[in-house]
Amino acid sequence: MKSPILPLLALGLSACATAQTPAPQYGQDRTFRDRAPSEEVVYFVLPDRFENGDTSNDLGDFTGDRLATGFDPTHKGFFHGGDLAGLTQRLDYLEGLGITAIWFAPIFQNKPVQGPAGDESAGYHGYWVTDFTRPDGHFGTREEFKAFVDAAHARGMKVYMDIITNHTADVIRYLEGDETGYVYRSKGDFPYSRRGGVDGPAINPGFMGDEDRSADNFAKLVDPSYAYTPTTLKSEADIKVPAWLNDPIYYHNRGDTTFSGESSRQGDFVGLDDLFTEHPRVVKGMIDIYTGWIRDTGIDGFRVDTARHVNPEFWQEFVPAMLETARASGIPNFHIFGEVYRDDHDNGYIAQYTRRDGFPAVLDFAFQQGIREVVSQGKGTFILNELFDGDVLYEGGEEAALGMPTFLGNHDMGRFTTMLRWDNEDIGADEMLARTKLAHAMLLTLRGSPVIYYGDEQGFVGDGNDQAAREDMFPSRTESYNDNDLIGTDATTTASNFDRAHPLYRLIAEFSAVRRAHPALSRGKQVVRHYEEDAGIFAASRFEPDTGREYLLVFNTTGSAKSANITVGYDARSFETLAGSCPAAVSAPGSAAFTLPAFGWAVCRVSEVAE
């Protein structure tokens, strides 16, 4: 990309005059509402595991033992006591880390405990919703939620809610379920027109199937017993809010998903009640629920759970309704990003959800996999070139890719540190810390909206994924967490872990500050400059969106020092070092020589260009 100043007059470096330009600054009149999604540094947190600010709500709205209340801080699958009050009390800590947006796991009222006898767990994670209209009693009240949002906004920090439209808690059972194992029953074998299979008695006369999504057609779907006969316990018959959610007609009722084919969108997600999202009443009901949260609380975005398990037509109505409501509420940059899980650095699969389904963004699982492959698995850095080449596939292309939330690990797949241990059997703590630092340097400078998974800044190293990756930040009583060796510290999870001197906390804070000071690193176009067939150097340039000034990012993914000549704009003459180690000047027009230490990086701003 050519810098918008006078063109280069001569090829010889010494023959060219130079001009120095100060680093760009954000306008002082901007507010947090004006920031584009790509400008955010996001912190993803499970409220239950962050800070217990109010012990009086530890049992939620329930009384009794752990199976009634869901509270057992010694068990990794139960509530531990974190809440909205704790999040509010720790906003200083997040602000010091450089966080500009907080995304938290769902806070809606959940069924406290689910699961077969002897294998129960609790809804501490928030994905087993019974009441979509209020926070879970374990987390606090609706008033406390609004107070948290207001407190975050007062600091210029956005708030992203994690929402679910695909399913509710597991309340509906099937009379035939125990004998069949709740196996998925397809539309071909069990059409809507017959009860219990193609040879069963006729039901739902005139219903023309779920492809006709008109209200008139769905008014003829009155009997939900086409595949299974749904039933609920009397004690749970009216447990869901809003009340329409208690009617089985608004669920698919076809058995458990196999996560492939037809069942991916119509099956129960690990037994959770799968909403009939083709039904116009369900579409309207979900739109009413979530537009209400936008209007009432002024939140700034939604992360959408299990997005790929919902039919595209639902999103084609839902997403525009959310964006329109946000604009009308004075939230012009409301961010919606869908969870579309795929462990592949080729982003073609996840990109389809921005084109067909209409999501403005999706969680960038391709980025996560690409960074894992080059930083943890030692694969060639060409993988990142392949990843970023695919940005043209998103609706809106490379510009849209700037707003994709990028991340290294999460509450489902596990922490990046855990993956390092999986991928490198004999890895030591020092190397784990070095590789983790490198991964965060890449996360916070390459294109996308970086997401920090809570606890990563304190060197947490989980035992695995899911429950094993959801440690407590406040003093933990969970044995399987407390025996973990953290990196960058001698602390364990038996103590409170909000150490602002932790090397990862400091690194993230420093890179966040650089990112905020230089819009090229958040809003600037990215061009890959160098990659290799093996582990080694990867480099990319980013360009200041208003002036076109170039920034050069260079990373070494190996455990030994590496050198390379990196392509740079032909008008570049000298560099200012923002992080790592940059050369003072180019070697020749169009080329700069870099030598980086093991797992090192350089973030360089072109400070002088040819007149």
Coordinates of C-alpha atoms in Angstrom, one line a residue:
M1 CA 0.0 0.0 0.0
K2 CA 1.5 3.4 -1.0
S3 CA 1.9 6.0 1.7
P4 CA 0.0 9.2 0.9
I5 CA 3.0 11.4 0.7
L6 CA 5.4 12.5 -2.0
P7 CA 6.6 9.6 -4.2
L8 CA 10.0 8.0 -4.0
L9 CA 12.4 10.0 -6.2
A10 CA 15.4 7.6 -6.2
L11 CA 16.3 4.0 -5.5
G12 CA 19.5 4.7 -3.6
L13 CA 18.8 4.8 0.1
S14 CA 21.5 7.4 0.9
A15 CA 20.3 9.6 -1.9
C16 CA 16.8 10.1 -0.5
A17 CA 15.7 12.7 1.9
T18 CA 13.4 11.6 4.7
A19 CA 10.4 12.9 6.6
Q20 CA 9.4 12.0 10.1
T21 CA 5.8 11.7 11.1
P22 CA 4.4 11.5 14.7
A23 CA 2.4 8.5 15.8
P24 CA -1.3 9.0 15.1
Q25 CA -3.7 9.6 18.0
Y26 CA -7.4 8.9 18.5
G27 CA -9.6 12.0 18.4
Q28 CA -10.5 13.2 21.9
D29 CA -14.2 13.6 21.1
R30 CA -14.8 9.9 20.5
T31 CA -16.8 7.9 23.0
F32 CA -16.9 4.1 23.6
R33 CA -20.0 3.9 21.4
D34 CA -18.0 5.2 18.4
R35 CA -15.5 2.4 18.5
A36 CA -15.7 -0.2 15.8
P37 CA -15.7 -3.9 16.9
S38 CA -12.1 -4.3 15.6
E39 CA -10.9 -1.7 18.1
E40 CA -11.9 -3.7 21.2
V41 CA -9.7 -5.9 23.4
V42 CA -12.2 -8.3 24.8
Y43 CA -12.2 -10.3 28.1
F44 CA -14.2 -13.5 28.1
V45 CA -15.2 -14.6 31.6
L46 CA -17.4 -17.1 33.3
P47 CA -19.0 -15.0 36.1
D48 CA -19.2 -18.0 38.4
R49 CA -15.4 -18.4 38.4
F50 CA -14.2 -14.8 38.5
E51 CA -15.0 -13.2 41.8
N52 CA -17.5 -13.8 44.6
G53 CA -18.6 -10.3 45.5
D54 CA -21.7 -11.3 47.4
T55 CA -21.8 -14.5 49.3
S56 CA -25.4 -14.1 50.2
N57 CA -26.4 -15.3 46.7
D58 CA -24.2 -18.4 46.6
L59 CA -27.3 -20.7 46.8
G60 CA -29.2 -18.7 44.2
D61 CA -33.0 -18.8 44.7
F62 CA -32.9 -22.3 46.2
T63 CA -32.6 -24.1 49.5
G64 CA -31.3 -27.6 50.3
D65 CA -28.2 -29.6 49.4
R66 CA -25.9 -29.3 46.4
L67 CA -28.4 -31.2 44.1
A68 CA -31.1 -28.6 45.0
T69 CA -29.0 -25.4 44.9
G70 CA -26.3 -26.4 42.5
F71 CA -23.7 -24.9 44.9
D72 CA -20.6 -26.9 45.6
P73 CA -17.3 -25.1 45.3
T74 CA -15.3 -28.3 45.8
H75 CA -16.7 -29.8 42.5
K76 CA -15.6 -28.4 39.1
G77 CA -19.1 -29.0 37.7
F78 CA -21.1 -27.0 40.2
F79 CA -21.6 -23.3 41.2
H80 CA -18.6 -21.8 43.0
G81 CA -20.0 -18.4 44.0
G82 CA -18.8 -15.8 41.5
D83 CA -21.3 -13.2 40.6
L84 CA -22.2 -9.8 39.0
A85 CA -21.1 -8.0 42.2
G86 CA -17.7 -9.6 41.8
L87 CA -17.3 -8.5 38.2
T88 CA -18.3 -5.0 39.1
Q89 CA -15.7 -4.9 42.0
R90 CA -12.9 -6.0 39.7
L91 CA -13.4 -3.5 36.8
D92 CA -10.2 -1.7 37.9
Y93 CA -8.3 -4.9 37.3
L94 CA -9.7 -5.4 33.9
E95 CA -9.2 -1.7 33.0
G96 CA -5.5 -2.1 34.0
L97 CA -5.2 -5.1 31.7
G98 CA -6.3 -2.9 28.8
I99 CA -9.7 -4.5 28.4
T100 CA -12.2 -2.4 26.5
A101 CA -15.1 -4.9 26.2
I102 CA -16.3 -7.7 28.6
W103 CA -18.0 -10.8 27.2
F104 CA -19.4 -13.1 29.8
A105 CA -21.0 -16.5 29.7
P106 CA -24.8 -16.4 29.8
I107 CA -26.2 -15.0 33.0
F108 CA -29.9 -16.0 32.5
Q109 CA -31.7 -18.1 35.1
N110 CA -30.6 -21.8 34.7
K111 CA -31.9 -25.1 35.8
P112 CA -29.6 -25.5 38.8
V113 CA -28.8 -29.2 38.3
Q114 CA -29.1 -31.7 35.5
G115 CA -27.8 -35.1 34.7
P116 CA -28.4 -38.8 35.6
A117 CA -28.0 -39.9 39.2
G118 CA -24.3 -40.0 40.2
D119 CA -23.3 -37.8 37.2
E120 CA -25.1 -34.6 38.0
S121 CA -23.6 -31.1 37.3
A122 CA -24.9 -27.6 37.6
G123 CA -25.8 -24.7 35.3
Y124 CA -22.9 -22.5 36.6
H125 CA -21.9 -21.9 32.9
G126 CA -25.2 -20.4 32.0
Y127 CA -26.2 -22.6 29.0
W128 CA -29.2 -24.4 30.6
V129 CA -31.7 -21.6 30.5
T130 CA -35.2 -21.7 32.1
D131 CA -35.9 -18.0 32.3
F132 CA -34.5 -15.8 29.6
T133 CA -35.8 -12.6 31.2
R134 CA -33.6 -12.3 34.3
P135 CA -30.2 -13.2 35.7
D136 CA -29.7 -16.4 37.5
G137 CA -30.1 -15.9 41.3
H138 CA -26.6 -17.2 41.8
F139 CA -25.3 -14.2 39.9
G140 CA -27.6 -11.4 41.2
T141 CA -30.6 -9.4 40.2
R142 CA -31.6 -7.6 37.0
E143 CA -30.8 -4.3 38.8
E144 CA -27.3 -5.6 39.6
F145 CA -26.8 -6.5 36.0
K146 CA -27.8 -2.9 34.9
A147 CA -25.5 -1.5 37.6
F148 CA -22.6 -3.6 36.2
V149 CA -23.3 -2.4 32.6
D150 CA -23.5 1.2 33.8
A151 CA -20.2 0.9 35.7
A152 CA -18.4 -0.7 32.7
H153 CA -19.8 2.1 30.4
A154 CA -18.6 4.7 32.8
R155 CA -15.0 3.4 32.2
G156 CA -15.5 3.3 28.5
M157 CA -15.8 -0.5 28.5
K158 CA -18.4 -2.3 26.4
V159 CA -20.5 -5.3 27.5
Y160 CA -21.2 -8.3 25.3
M161 CA -23.9 -10.8 26.4
D162 CA -23.6 -14.5 25.6
I163 CA -27.0 -15.6 24.3
I164 CA -28.8 -18.8 23.3
T165 CA -31.6 -19.3 20.8
N166 CA -31.0 -22.9 19.9
H167 CA -32.1 -24.6 23.1
T168 CA -33.3 -24.4 26.6
A169 CA -32.6 -26.5 29.7
D170 CA -33.4 -30.2 29.5
V171 CA -37.0 -30.3 30.7
I172 CA -38.8 -32.2 27.9
R173 CA -38.6 -36.0 28.1
Y174 CA -39.9 -38.5 25.6
L175 CA -42.1 -41.4 26.6
E176 CA -40.2 -43.6 24.2
G177 CA -36.8 -42.1 25.0
D178 CA -35.5 -44.5 27.6
E179 CA -36.0 -47.5 25.4
T180 CA -34.5 -45.9 22.3
G181 CA -31.6 -44.0 24.0
Y182 CA -33.1 -40.8 22.6
V183 CA -31.7 -41.6 19.2
Y184 CA -32.3 -39.0 16.5
R185 CA -35.4 -39.7 14.4
S186 CA -35.3 -38.1 10.9
K187 CA -37.9 -36.2 9.0
G188 CA -38.0 -38.9 6.4
D189 CA -38.6 -41.8 8.7
F190 CA -40.8 -39.7 11.0
P191 CA -42.7 -37.1 9.0
Y192 CA -44.8 -34.4 10.6
S193 CA -47.9 -36.0 9.0
R194 CA -47.8 -39.3 11.0
R195 CA -47.6 -40.1 14.7
G196 CA -44.6 -42.4 15.4
G197 CA -43.5 -43.1 11.9
V198 CA -44.7 -43.4 8.3
D199 CA -47.2 -46.2 9.2
G200 CA -48.7 -44.3 12.2
P201 CA -52.0 -42.5 12.3
A202 CA -52.4 -39.3 10.5
I203 CA -51.8 -36.0 12.4
N204 CA -51.3 -32.3 11.6
P205 CA -53.6 -32.3 8.5
G206 CA -52.7 -29.6 6.0
F207 CA -49.2 -28.9 7.5
M208 CA -46.8 -28.6 4.6
G209 CA -43.5 -29.1 6.4
D210 CA -41.0 -26.7 8.0
E211 CA -39.9 -25.3 4.7
D212 CA -43.1 -23.2 4.5
R213 CA -42.4 -20.9 7.4
S214 CA -45.6 -18.9 7.2
A215 CA -47.8 -18.4 10.2
D216 CA -50.7 -20.0 8.4
N217 CA -48.8 -23.1 7.7
F218 CA -47.5 -23.5 11.2
A219 CA -51.0 -22.9 12.6
K220 CA -51.7 -26.5 11.3
L221 CA -48.9 -28.0 13.3
V222 CA -50.7 -28.9 16.5
D223 CA -49.5 -32.4 17.5
P224 CA -45.8 -32.6 18.5
S225 CA -45.8 -36.5 18.7
Y226 CA -44.6 -37.2 15.1
A227 CA -41.2 -38.6 16.2
Y228 CA -41.5 -38.9 20.0
T229 CA -44.2 -38.3 22.5
P230 CA -42.9 -35.3 24.6
T231 CA -43.7 -35.1 28.2
T232 CA -42.6 -33.1 31.3
L233 CA -42.6 -33.5 35.0
K234 CA -45.5 -31.7 36.7
S235 CA -43.0 -29.8 38.8
E236 CA -41.3 -28.4 35.6
A237 CA -44.4 -28.0 33.4
D238 CA -44.3 -24.2 33.9
I239 CA -40.7 -23.6 34.7
K240 CA -39.7 -21.7 31.5
V241 CA -40.1 -18.0 31.0
P242 CA -41.6 -16.5 28.8
A243 CA -44.5 -18.9 29.2
W244 CA -44.8 -19.9 25.6
L245 CA -41.5 -21.8 26.0
N246 CA -43.4 -24.4 28.0
D247 CA -45.4 -25.7 25.0
P248 CA -43.7 -28.7 23.4
I249 CA -45.0 -27.7 20.0
Y250 CA -42.2 -25.1 19.8
Y251 CA -39.5 -27.8 20.0
H252 CA -38.2 -30.3 17.4
N253 CA -38.6 -33.3 19.7
R254 CA -36.6 -35.6 17.4
G255 CA -34.0 -36.9 19.8
D256 CA -30.3 -36.2 20.3
T257 CA -28.2 -34.6 17.6
T258 CA -25.3 -36.5 16.1
F259 CA -23.8 -33.1 15.1
S260 CA -24.0 -33.9 11.4
G261 CA -26.6 -33.8 8.6
E262 CA -30.2 -33.0 9.4
S263 CA -29.8 -33.7 13.1
S264 CA -27.2 -30.8 13.4
R265 CA -30.1 -28.3 13.3
Q266 CA -33.0 -30.4 14.5
G267 CA -31.6 -32.6 17.2
D268 CA -31.3 -32.0 20.9
F269 CA -27.8 -30.6 21.8
V270 CA -26.6 -33.2 24.4
G271 CA -30.2 -33.6 25.6
L272 CA -31.1 -29.9 25.8
D273 CA -34.5 -29.1 24.5
D274 CA -34.0 -28.0 20.8
L275 CA -36.2 -25.1 19.8
F276 CA -38.2 -25.2 16.6
T277 CA -36.4 -22.2 15.2
E278 CA -38.3 -22.5 11.8
H279 CA -41.5 -21.8 13.7
P280 CA -42.6 -18.1 13.3
R281 CA -43.7 -18.0 16.9
V282 CA -40.2 -19.0 18.1
V283 CA -38.6 -16.4 15.8
K284 CA -40.8 -13.7 17.2
G285 CA -40.4 -14.9 20.8
M286 CA -36.6 -14.8 20.6
I287 CA -36.6 -11.4 18.9
D288 CA -38.8 -10.1 21.7
I289 CA -36.6 -11.5 24.4
Y290 CA -33.3 -10.1 23.1
T291 CA -34.4 -6.8 21.8
G292 CA -35.8 -6.2 25.3
W293 CA -32.3 -6.8 26.8
I294 CA -30.8 -4.2 24.4
R295 CA -33.5 -1.6 25.1
D296 CA -33.5 -2.1 28.9
T297 CA -29.8 -2.4 29.6
G298 CA -27.9 -0.7 26.8
I299 CA -25.5 -3.6 26.2
D300 CA -23.1 -3.5 23.2
G301 CA -23.2 -6.9 21.6
F302 CA -24.1 -10.5 21.5
R303 CA -22.0 -13.6 21.2
V304 CA -24.4 -16.2 19.9
D305 CA -24.1 -19.8 21.2
T306 CA -24.4 -22.8 18.9
A307 CA -25.1 -20.7 15.8
R308 CA -24.5 -23.4 13.3
H309 CA -27.2 -25.6 14.9
V310 CA -29.9 -23.1 13.9
N311 CA -31.4 -22.8 10.4
P312 CA -30.2 -19.8 8.4
E313 CA -33.6 -18.3 7.9
F314 CA -33.9 -17.7 11.6
W315 CA -30.7 -15.6 11.6
Q316 CA -31.8 -13.7 8.5
E317 CA -34.6 -12.3 10.6
F318 CA -33.0 -12.2 14.0
V319 CA -29.8 -10.4 13.2
P320 CA -31.3 -7.4 11.4
A321 CA -33.9 -7.0 14.2
M322 CA -31.1 -6.8 16.8
L323 CA -29.1 -4.3 14.8
E324 CA -32.1 -2.1 14.1
T325 CA -33.1 -2.1 17.8
A326 CA -29.5 -1.2 18.8
R327 CA -29.4 1.7 16.3
A328 CA -32.7 3.0 17.6
S329 CA -31.2 2.7 21.1
G330 CA -28.2 4.8 20.3
I331 CA -25.8 1.9 19.9
P332 CA -24.4 2.2 16.3
N333 CA -21.6 -0.4 16.6
F334 CA -23.6 -3.2 18.2
H335 CA -21.5 -6.4 17.6
I336 CA -23.0 -9.7 16.9
F337 CA -20.7 -12.7 16.4
G338 CA -21.8 -16.3 16.1
E339 CA -20.1 -19.4 17.5
V340 CA -19.4 -21.7 14.6
Y341 CA -16.9 -24.3 15.9
R342 CA -14.4 -25.7 13.4
D343 CA -10.8 -26.8 14.2
D344 CA -9.3 -25.9 10.8
H345 CA -7.2 -22.9 9.8
D346 CA -9.1 -22.7 6.5
N347 CA -11.8 -20.2 7.3
G348 CA -14.1 -21.1 4.4
Y349 CA -16.4 -23.1 6.6
I350 CA -17.0 -20.4 9.2
A351 CA -17.2 -17.6 6.5
Q352 CA -20.3 -19.1 5.0
Y353 CA -22.2 -18.0 8.1
T354 CA -21.5 -14.4 7.3
R355 CA -22.8 -14.8 3.8
R356 CA -25.7 -17.1 3.9
D357 CA -26.9 -16.6 7.5
G358 CA -26.1 -12.9 7.8
F359 CA -23.8 -12.8 10.8
P360 CA -21.7 -9.6 10.8
A361 CA -18.9 -11.7 12.4
V362 CA -18.2 -15.2 13.7
L363 CA -15.7 -16.4 16.4
D364 CA -12.5 -16.9 14.5
F365 CA -11.8 -20.5 15.1
A366 CA -9.6 -20.6 12.0
F367 CA -7.3 -18.0 13.6
Q368 CA -7.2 -20.1 16.8
Q369 CA -6.2 -23.2 14.9
G370 CA -3.7 -21.4 12.8
I371 CA -1.9 -19.9 15.8
R372 CA -1.9 -23.3 17.5
E373 CA -0.4 -25.0 14.5
V374 CA 2.5 -22.5 14.1
V375 CA 3.2 -21.6 17.8
S376 CA 2.4 -24.8 19.6
Q377 CA 2.8 -27.6 16.9
G378 CA 5.8 -26.1 15.1
K379 CA 4.2 -26.2 11.6
G380 CA 5.3 -23.9 8.8
T381 CA 4.4 -20.2 9.0
F382 CA 2.8 -20.5 5.5
I383 CA -0.3 -21.6 7.4
L384 CA -0.9 -18.1 8.6
N385 CA -0.7 -16.9 5.0
E386 CA -3.3 -19.5 4.0
L387 CA -5.5 -18.3 6.9
F388 CA -5.4 -14.6 6.0
D389 CA -5.8 -15.3 2.3
G390 CA -9.2 -16.7 3.2
D391 CA -10.4 -13.4 4.6
V392 CA -11.8 -12.5 1.2
L393 CA -14.4 -15.3 1.8
Y394 CA -16.2 -13.3 4.5
E395 CA -19.2 -11.2 3.6
G396 CA -17.5 -7.8 3.3
G397 CA -14.1 -9.4 2.6
E398 CA -10.9 -8.3 4.3
E399 CA -12.5 -5.3 5.9
A400 CA -15.1 -7.5 7.6
A401 CA -12.3 -9.8 8.8
L402 CA -11.0 -7.0 10.9
G403 CA -13.9 -7.4 13.3
M404 CA -13.7 -11.2 13.7
P405 CA -13.1 -12.0 17.4
T406 CA -9.8 -13.8 17.5
F407 CA -8.7 -16.0 20.5
L408 CA -6.2 -18.6 21.6
G409 CA -8.4 -20.9 23.8
N410 CA -11.7 -20.9 25.5
H411 CA -14.1 -22.6 28.0
D412 CA -15.0 -25.4 25.6
M413 CA -11.7 -26.4 23.9
G414 CA -9.4 -25.5 26.7
R415 CA -6.6 -23.0 27.4
F416 CA -3.8 -22.4 25.0
T417 CA -1.3 -23.4 27.7
T418 CA -3.1 -26.8 27.9
M419 CA -2.8 -27.2 24.2
L420 CA 1.0 -26.5 24.5
R421 CA 1.3 -29.3 26.9
W422 CA -0.8 -31.6 24.7
D423 CA 1.3 -30.8 21.6
N424 CA 4.7 -30.8 23.4
E425 CA 5.0 -33.7 25.8
D426 CA 8.2 -32.6 27.5
I427 CA 7.7 -28.9 27.4
G428 CA 9.0 -27.0 30.5
A429 CA 7.5 -24.0 32.2
D430 CA 9.9 -21.4 30.8
E431 CA 9.2 -22.6 27.2
M432 CA 5.4 -22.6 27.9
L433 CA 5.6 -19.0 29.1
A434 CA 7.7 -18.0 26.1
R435 CA 5.4 -19.6 23.6
T436 CA 2.3 -18.2 25.4
K437 CA 3.8 -14.7 25.3
L438 CA 4.4 -15.0 21.5
A439 CA 0.9 -16.2 20.9
H440 CA -0.5 -13.2 22.8
A441 CA 1.8 -10.8 20.9
M442 CA 0.3 -12.2 17.7
L443 CA -3.2 -12.1 19.0
L444 CA -3.0 -8.4 20.0
T445 CA -1.4 -7.1 16.8
L446 CA -2.6 -9.2 13.8
R447 CA -6.0 -8.5 12.3
G448 CA -9.2 -9.2 14.3
S449 CA -10.7 -8.2 17.6
P450 CA -8.6 -10.1 20.3
V451 CA -10.3 -12.0 23.0
I452 CA -8.4 -12.8 26.3
Y453 CA -9.8 -15.9 28.1
Y454 CA -10.1 -15.1 31.8
G455 CA -7.2 -16.5 33.8
D456 CA -4.8 -16.7 30.9
E457 CA -3.3 -13.4 32.1
Q458 CA -2.5 -15.2 35.4
G459 CA -0.8 -18.2 33.7
F460 CA -3.6 -20.7 34.3
V461 CA -2.8 -24.1 32.9
G462 CA -5.9 -26.3 32.9
D463 CA -6.0 -30.1 32.9
G464 CA -8.1 -30.3 29.7
N465 CA -11.2 -28.8 28.1
D466 CA -14.7 -27.9 29.3
Q467 CA -14.9 -28.1 33.2
A468 CA -11.2 -28.7 33.4
A469 CA -10.6 -25.2 31.8
R470 CA -12.8 -23.2 34.1
E471 CA -10.7 -22.5 37.1
D472 CA -11.5 -20.0 39.9
M473 CA -9.8 -16.6 40.0
F474 CA -10.8 -16.2 43.6
P475 CA -9.5 -18.7 46.2
S476 CA -10.5 -22.1 44.9
R477 CA -11.7 -25.1 46.9
T478 CA -11.5 -27.5 43.8
E479 CA -8.7 -30.0 44.2
S480 CA -8.3 -30.6 40.5
Y481 CA -7.7 -26.9 40.0
N482 CA -5.5 -26.4 43.0
D483 CA -2.9 -29.0 42.0
N484 CA -2.2 -27.3 38.7
D485 CA 1.3 -25.7 38.0
L486 CA 0.7 -22.1 36.8
I487 CA 3.2 -20.5 34.5
G488 CA 5.0 -17.2 35.3
T489 CA 4.2 -17.4 39.0
D490 CA 4.6 -19.5 42.1
A491 CA 1.0 -19.0 43.0
T492 CA -1.7 -21.6 42.8
T493 CA -5.5 -21.3 42.5
T494 CA -5.8 -21.8 46.3
A495 CA -5.2 -18.1 46.5
S496 CA -6.8 -15.1 44.8
N497 CA -5.2 -14.6 41.4
F498 CA -5.4 -10.9 40.4
D499 CA -1.7 -10.2 40.3
R500 CA -1.0 -7.1 38.1
A501 CA 2.7 -7.9 38.2
H502 CA 2.3 -11.3 36.5
P503 CA 4.4 -11.3 33.3
L504 CA 1.4 -12.2 31.1
Y505 CA -0.8 -9.5 32.7
R506 CA 1.9 -7.0 32.0
L507 CA 2.5 -8.2 28.5
I508 CA -1.2 -8.0 27.6
A509 CA -1.5 -4.6 29.2
E510 CA 1.5 -3.2 27.3
F511 CA 0.3 -4.6 23.9
S512 CA -3.3 -3.3 24.6
A513 CA -1.8 0.2 25.2
V514 CA 0.2 0.0 21.9
R515 CA -2.9 -1.2 20.1
R516 CA -5.0 1.7 21.4
A517 CA -2.3 4.3 20.5
H518 CA -1.9 3.1 16.9
P519 CA -5.1 2.6 14.9
A520 CA -3.2 0.6 12.3
L521 CA -3.2 -2.3 14.7
S522 CA -7.0 -2.3 15.1
R523 CA -8.5 -0.8 12.0
G524 CA -5.6 -1.0 9.5
K525 CA -5.5 -3.2 6.4
Q526 CA -3.1 -6.2 6.8
V527 CA -0.8 -7.5 4.1
V528 CA 1.3 -10.6 4.6
R529 CA 5.0 -9.9 4.0
H530 CA 6.9 -13.1 4.8
Y531 CA 6.2 -16.7 5.6
E532 CA 8.2 -20.0 5.4
E533 CA 7.5 -23.6 4.6
D534 CA 8.8 -24.6 8.1
A535 CA 8.6 -23.0 11.5
G536 CA 10.4 -19.7 11.6
I537 CA 9.6 -16.1 10.6
F538 CA 6.1 -14.7 9.8
A539 CA 5.7 -11.1 9.0
A540 CA 2.8 -8.8 8.1
S541 CA 2.3 -5.1 7.5
R542 CA -0.6 -3.1 8.8
F543 CA -1.4 0.4 7.6
E544 CA -2.8 3.4 9.5
P545 CA -6.3 3.9 8.1
D546 CA -6.1 7.7 7.7
T547 CA -2.5 8.3 6.6
G548 CA -1.5 5.0 5.1
R549 CA 1.6 4.9 7.4
E550 CA 3.1 1.3 7.5
Y551 CA 3.7 -0.8 10.6
L552 CA 5.7 -4.1 10.3
L553 CA 4.9 -7.1 12.6
V554 CA 7.5 -9.8 12.7
F555 CA 7.4 -13.1 14.7
N556 CA 9.8 -16.0 15.3
T557 CA 7.9 -19.3 16.0
T558 CA 11.0 -21.3 16.8
G559 CA 13.1 -22.0 19.9
S560 CA 16.3 -20.5 18.4
A561 CA 17.2 -17.1 17.0
K562 CA 16.2 -16.5 13.4
S563 CA 17.1 -13.9 10.7
A564 CA 15.2 -12.9 7.6
N565 CA 15.0 -10.1 5.1
I566 CA 11.5 -8.8 5.2
T567 CA 9.6 -7.0 2.4
V568 CA 8.6 -3.5 3.4
G569 CA 7.2 -0.5 1.4
Y570 CA 9.8 1.0 -0.9
D571 CA 9.4 4.4 0.6
A572 CA 10.2 3.2 4.2
R573 CA 13.5 4.4 5.5
S574 CA 13.7 4.0 9.3
F575 CA 11.7 2.4 12.1
E576 CA 10.4 3.2 15.6
T577 CA 10.3 0.2 17.9
L578 CA 6.9 -0.3 19.6
A579 CA 7.6 -3.7 21.0
G580 CA 10.5 -6.2 20.7
S581 CA 13.5 -5.4 18.6
C582 CA 13.4 -3.5 15.3
P583 CA 16.2 -2.4 13.0
A584 CA 17.0 1.2 13.0
A585 CA 16.6 1.5 9.2
V586 CA 15.9 -0.5 6.1
S587 CA 18.7 -2.4 4.4
A588 CA 17.6 -1.2 1.0
P589 CA 14.4 0.2 -0.4
G590 CA 11.9 -2.5 -0.1
S591 CA 13.8 -4.7 2.4
A592 CA 14.6 -4.7 6.2
A593 CA 16.8 -7.2 8.0
F594 CA 15.4 -8.7 11.2
T595 CA 17.0 -11.0 13.7
L596 CA 14.7 -12.2 16.4
P597 CA 15.4 -14.3 19.5
A598 CA 13.7 -17.6 20.2
F599 CA 9.9 -17.0 20.2
G600 CA 10.5 -13.3 19.8
W601 CA 8.7 -10.5 18.0
A602 CA 9.1 -7.0 16.6
V603 CA 6.4 -4.4 16.2
C604 CA 7.8 -1.5 14.2
R605 CA 6.4 1.7 12.9
V606 CA 7.9 3.2 9.8
S607 CA 9.0 6.5 11.2
E608 CA 10.7 8.0 8.2
V609 CA 9.8 7.7 4.6
A610 CA 11.3 9.0 1.3
E611 CA 10.3 12.5 0.3

